[in-house]
Short mmCIF file of C-alpha atoms in Angstrom, two decimals:
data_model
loop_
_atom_site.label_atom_id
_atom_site.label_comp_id
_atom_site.label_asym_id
_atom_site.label_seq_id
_atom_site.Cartn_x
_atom_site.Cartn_y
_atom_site.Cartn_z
CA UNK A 24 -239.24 -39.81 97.21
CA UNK A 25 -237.43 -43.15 97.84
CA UNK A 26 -233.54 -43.75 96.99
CA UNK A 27 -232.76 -45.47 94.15
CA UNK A 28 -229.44 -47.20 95.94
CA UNK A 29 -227.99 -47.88 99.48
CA UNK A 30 -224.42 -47.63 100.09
CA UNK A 31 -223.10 -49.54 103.35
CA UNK A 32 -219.72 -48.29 104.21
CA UNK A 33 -218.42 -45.26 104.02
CA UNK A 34 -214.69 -45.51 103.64
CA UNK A 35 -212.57 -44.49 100.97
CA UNK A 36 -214.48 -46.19 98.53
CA UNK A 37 -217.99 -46.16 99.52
CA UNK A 38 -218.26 -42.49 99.79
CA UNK A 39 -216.77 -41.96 96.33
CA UNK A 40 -218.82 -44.62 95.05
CA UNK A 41 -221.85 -43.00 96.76
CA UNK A 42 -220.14 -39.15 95.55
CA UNK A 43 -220.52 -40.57 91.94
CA UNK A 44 -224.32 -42.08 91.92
CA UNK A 45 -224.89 -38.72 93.38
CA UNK A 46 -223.47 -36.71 90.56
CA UNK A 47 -225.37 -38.81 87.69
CA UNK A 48 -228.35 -38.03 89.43
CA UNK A 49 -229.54 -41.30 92.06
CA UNK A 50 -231.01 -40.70 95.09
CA UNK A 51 -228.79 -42.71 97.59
CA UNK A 52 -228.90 -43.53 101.18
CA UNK A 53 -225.69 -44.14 103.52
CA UNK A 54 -225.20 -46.29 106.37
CA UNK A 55 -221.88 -46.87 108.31
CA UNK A 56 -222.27 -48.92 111.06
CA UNK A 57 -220.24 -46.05 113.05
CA UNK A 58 -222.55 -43.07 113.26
CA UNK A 59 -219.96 -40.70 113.55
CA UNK A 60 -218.74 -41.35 110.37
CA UNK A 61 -221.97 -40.92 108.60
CA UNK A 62 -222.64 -37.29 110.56
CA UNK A 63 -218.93 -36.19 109.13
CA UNK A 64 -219.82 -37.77 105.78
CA UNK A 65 -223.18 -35.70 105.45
CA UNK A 66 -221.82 -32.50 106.99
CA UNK A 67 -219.17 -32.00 104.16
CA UNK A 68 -221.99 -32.29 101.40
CA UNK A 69 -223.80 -29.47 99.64
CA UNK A 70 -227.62 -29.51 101.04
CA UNK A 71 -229.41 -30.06 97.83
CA UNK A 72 -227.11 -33.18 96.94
CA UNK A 73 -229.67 -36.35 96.51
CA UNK A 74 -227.58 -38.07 99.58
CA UNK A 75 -229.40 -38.76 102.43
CA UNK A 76 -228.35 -40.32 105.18
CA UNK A 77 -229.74 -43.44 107.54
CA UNK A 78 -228.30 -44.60 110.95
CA UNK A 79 -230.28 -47.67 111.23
CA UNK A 80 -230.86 -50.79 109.18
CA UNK A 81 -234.22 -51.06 108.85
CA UNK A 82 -234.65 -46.80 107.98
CA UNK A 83 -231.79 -47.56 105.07
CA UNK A 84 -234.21 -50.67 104.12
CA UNK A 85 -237.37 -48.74 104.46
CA UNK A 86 -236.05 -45.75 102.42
CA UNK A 87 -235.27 -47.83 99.11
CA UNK A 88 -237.16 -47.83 96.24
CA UNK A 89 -238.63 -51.72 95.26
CA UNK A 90 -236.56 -54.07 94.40
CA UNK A 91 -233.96 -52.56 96.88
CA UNK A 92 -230.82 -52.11 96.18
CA UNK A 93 -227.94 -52.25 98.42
CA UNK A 94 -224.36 -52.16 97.54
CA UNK A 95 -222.03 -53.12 100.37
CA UNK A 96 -218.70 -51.77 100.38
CA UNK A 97 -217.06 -53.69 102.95
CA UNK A 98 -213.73 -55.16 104.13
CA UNK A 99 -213.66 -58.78 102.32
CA UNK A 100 -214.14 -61.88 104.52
CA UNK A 101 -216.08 -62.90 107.31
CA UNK A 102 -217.39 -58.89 107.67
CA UNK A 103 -219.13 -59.16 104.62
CA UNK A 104 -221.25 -62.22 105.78
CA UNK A 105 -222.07 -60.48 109.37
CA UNK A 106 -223.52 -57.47 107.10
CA UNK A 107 -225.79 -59.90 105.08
CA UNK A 108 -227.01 -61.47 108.25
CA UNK A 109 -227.73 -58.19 109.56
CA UNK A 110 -229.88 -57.33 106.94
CA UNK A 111 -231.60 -60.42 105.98
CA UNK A 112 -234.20 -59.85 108.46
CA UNK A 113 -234.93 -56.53 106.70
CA UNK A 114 -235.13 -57.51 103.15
CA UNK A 115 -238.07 -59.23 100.96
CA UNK A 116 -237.62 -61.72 98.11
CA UNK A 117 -236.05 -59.90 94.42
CA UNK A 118 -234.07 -57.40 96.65
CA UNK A 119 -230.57 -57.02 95.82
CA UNK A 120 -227.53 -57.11 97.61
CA UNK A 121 -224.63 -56.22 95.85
CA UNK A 122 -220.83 -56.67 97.05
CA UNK A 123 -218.69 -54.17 95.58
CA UNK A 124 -215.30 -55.23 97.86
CA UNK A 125 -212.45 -57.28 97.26
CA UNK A 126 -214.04 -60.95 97.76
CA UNK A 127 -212.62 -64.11 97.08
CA UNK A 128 -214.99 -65.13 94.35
CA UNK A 129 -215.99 -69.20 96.36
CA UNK A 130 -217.00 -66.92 99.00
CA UNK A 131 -219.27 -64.83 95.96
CA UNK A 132 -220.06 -68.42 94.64
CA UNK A 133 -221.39 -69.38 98.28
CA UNK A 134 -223.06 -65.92 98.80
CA UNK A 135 -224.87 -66.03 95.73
CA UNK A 136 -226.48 -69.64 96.44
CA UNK A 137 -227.48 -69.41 100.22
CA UNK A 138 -229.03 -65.58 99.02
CA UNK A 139 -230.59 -67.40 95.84
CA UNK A 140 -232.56 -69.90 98.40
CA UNK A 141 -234.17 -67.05 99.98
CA UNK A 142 -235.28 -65.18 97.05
CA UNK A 143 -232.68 -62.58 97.31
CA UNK A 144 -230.73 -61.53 94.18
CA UNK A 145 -226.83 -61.38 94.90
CA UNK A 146 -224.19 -59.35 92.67
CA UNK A 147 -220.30 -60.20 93.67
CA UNK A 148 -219.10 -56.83 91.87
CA UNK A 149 -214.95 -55.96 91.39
CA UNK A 150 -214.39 -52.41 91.19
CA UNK A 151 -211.49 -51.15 89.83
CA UNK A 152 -209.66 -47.59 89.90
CA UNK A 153 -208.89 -46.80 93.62
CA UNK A 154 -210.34 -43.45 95.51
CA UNK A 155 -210.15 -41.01 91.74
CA UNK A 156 -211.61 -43.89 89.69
CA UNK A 157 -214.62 -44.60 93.19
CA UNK A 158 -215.29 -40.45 92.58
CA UNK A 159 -215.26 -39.90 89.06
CA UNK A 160 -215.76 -43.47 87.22
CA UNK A 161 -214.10 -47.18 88.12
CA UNK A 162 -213.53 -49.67 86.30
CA UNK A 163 -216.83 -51.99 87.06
CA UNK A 164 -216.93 -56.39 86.45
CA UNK A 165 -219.96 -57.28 87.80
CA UNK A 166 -221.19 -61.35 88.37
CA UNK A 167 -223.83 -63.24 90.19
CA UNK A 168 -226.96 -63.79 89.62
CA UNK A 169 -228.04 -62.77 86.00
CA UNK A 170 -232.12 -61.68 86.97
CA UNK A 171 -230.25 -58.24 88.89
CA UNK A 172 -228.17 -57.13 86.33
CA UNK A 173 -230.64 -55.59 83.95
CA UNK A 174 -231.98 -53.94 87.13
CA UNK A 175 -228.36 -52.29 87.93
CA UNK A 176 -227.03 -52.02 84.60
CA UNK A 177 -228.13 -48.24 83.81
CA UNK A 178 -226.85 -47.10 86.97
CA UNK A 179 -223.25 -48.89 86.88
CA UNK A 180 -222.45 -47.88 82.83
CA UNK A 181 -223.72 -44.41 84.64
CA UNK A 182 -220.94 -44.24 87.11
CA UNK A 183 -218.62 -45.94 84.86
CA UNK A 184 -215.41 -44.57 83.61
CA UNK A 185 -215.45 -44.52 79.60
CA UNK A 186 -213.02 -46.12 77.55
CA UNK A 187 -211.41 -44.30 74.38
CA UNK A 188 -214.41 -45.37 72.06
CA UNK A 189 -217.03 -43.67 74.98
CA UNK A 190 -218.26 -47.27 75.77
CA UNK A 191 -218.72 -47.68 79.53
CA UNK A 192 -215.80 -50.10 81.62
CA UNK A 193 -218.23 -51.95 83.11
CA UNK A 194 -220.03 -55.13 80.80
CA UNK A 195 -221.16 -58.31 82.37
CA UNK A 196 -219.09 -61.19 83.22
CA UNK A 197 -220.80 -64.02 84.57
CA UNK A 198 -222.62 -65.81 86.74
CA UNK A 199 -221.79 -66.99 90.69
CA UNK A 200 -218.26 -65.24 91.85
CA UNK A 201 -217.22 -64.26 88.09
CA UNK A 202 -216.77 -60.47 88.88
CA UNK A 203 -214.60 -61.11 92.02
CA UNK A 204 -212.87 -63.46 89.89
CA UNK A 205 -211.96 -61.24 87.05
CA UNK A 206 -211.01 -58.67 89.61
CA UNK A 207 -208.95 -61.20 91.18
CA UNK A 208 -206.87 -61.67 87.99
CA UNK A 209 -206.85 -58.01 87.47
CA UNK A 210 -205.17 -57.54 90.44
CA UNK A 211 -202.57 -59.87 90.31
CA UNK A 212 -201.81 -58.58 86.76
CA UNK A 213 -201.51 -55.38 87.98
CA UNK A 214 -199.33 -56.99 91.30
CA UNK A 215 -197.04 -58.16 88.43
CA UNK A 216 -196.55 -55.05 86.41
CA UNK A 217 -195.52 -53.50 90.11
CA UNK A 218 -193.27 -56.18 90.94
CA UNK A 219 -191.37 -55.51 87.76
CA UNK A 220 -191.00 -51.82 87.82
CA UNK A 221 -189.43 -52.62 91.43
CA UNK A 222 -187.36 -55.80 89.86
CA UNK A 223 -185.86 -53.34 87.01
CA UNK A 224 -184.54 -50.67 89.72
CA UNK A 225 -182.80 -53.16 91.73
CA UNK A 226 -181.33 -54.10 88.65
CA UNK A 227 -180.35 -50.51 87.90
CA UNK A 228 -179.30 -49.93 91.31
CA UNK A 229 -177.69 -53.10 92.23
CA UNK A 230 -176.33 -54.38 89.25
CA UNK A 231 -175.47 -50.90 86.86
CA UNK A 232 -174.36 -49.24 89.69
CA UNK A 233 -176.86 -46.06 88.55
CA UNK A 234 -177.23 -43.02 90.93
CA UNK A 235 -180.95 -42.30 91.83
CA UNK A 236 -181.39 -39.27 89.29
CA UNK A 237 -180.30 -41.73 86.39
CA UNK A 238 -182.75 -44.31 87.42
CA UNK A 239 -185.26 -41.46 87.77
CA UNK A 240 -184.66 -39.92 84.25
CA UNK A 241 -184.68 -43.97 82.77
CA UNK A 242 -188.31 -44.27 84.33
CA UNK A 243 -189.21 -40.66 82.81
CA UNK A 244 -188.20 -41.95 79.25
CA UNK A 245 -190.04 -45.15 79.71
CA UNK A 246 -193.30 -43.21 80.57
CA UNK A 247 -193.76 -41.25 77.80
CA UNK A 248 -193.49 -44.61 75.38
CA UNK A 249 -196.03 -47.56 75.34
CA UNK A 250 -194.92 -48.41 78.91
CA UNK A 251 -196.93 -45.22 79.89
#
């Protein structure tokens, strides 16, 4: 039986990522381009989990279900083109290659056209939650080109987290690099909110003259209020 989904990468978040398809039932095949990695990842598995493993290009192509899915989960930059040019030589027009790291969105914008010329379908995906949220259910913003999201939806609400309501974190956002743009602002939001909580200690510290275990029981109150 073919996978339903590739994951390239198995770091922190790819094998989460990959953890999590697993558990809400996809077949899935993972590739890291170091083989040792892979062997480790597979050998701490149960042996009737729907993971299977590939330690070439064209076997991870070859063992995908039509239109093939692949979700990259790469270091941002240059990497992520070397991947893609790596595979291009394996993959047939409506495949999908979907980039789940933290890209600058131009370079999603750019990815999204050169793949469009050649028939293949390009997601620029932001993922939000860390190594829990990868495991049990991110935060998911997903952009690029509109014909491969009704392919990927299911599976993405799937291994979504849920808001209070039950709805799924994870809704469309637009074409070329909108997801790695709406993870972009995401993250500097959340660079701010960090940049405060460190602004108000010095200020404790510094400028009240409060011992640590003062500061400590201020940030306790705080957290039990909206500020949670």
């Amino acid at each position: 039986m073919p996978s339903d989904i590739a994951v390239y990468g198995l770091g922190v978040m790819g094998r989460n990522i990959a953890l999590n398809m697993a558990d809400r039932g996809l077949k899935v095949t993972v590739y890291n381009r170091t083989r040792s990695v892979t062997d480790a990842f597979i050998a701490g598995i149960p042996d009737d989990s729907t993971i299977v493993a590939s330690h070439d290009l064209s076997g991870m192509v070859d063992s995908l279900a039509r239109p093939r899915i692949l979700f990259l989960m790469a270091k941002a930059g240059k990497v992520v083109d070397l991947i893609i040019e790596g595979l291009l030589p394996h993959l047939d027009t409506g495949d999908i290659v979907i980039d789940g790291g933290n890209s600058y969105f131009k370079d999603s914008q750019r990815r999204r056209r050169q793949l469009g010329e050649r028939g293949i379908r390009f997601l620029g995906v932001g993922i939000s939650g860390g190594e829990e949220g990868a495991r049990h259910g991110p935060s998911i913003m997903p952009g690029g080109d509109p014909a491969a999201w009704p392919l990927v939806r299911d599976m993405f609400r799937d291994i979504a987290a849920r808001a209070d309501d039950g709805q799924p974190c994870c809704r469309w956002v637009g074409e070329g690099g909108a997801g790695h743009y709406v993870k972009m602002i995401h993250n500097g939001i959340e660079y701010g909110d960090m940049q405060l909580i460190a602004e108000a200690w010095q200020l404790m510290r510094d400028g009240l003259g409060m011992p640590a275990h003062e500061i400590a029981e201020t940030f306790a109150l705080w957290n039990q209020g909206p500020l949670s």
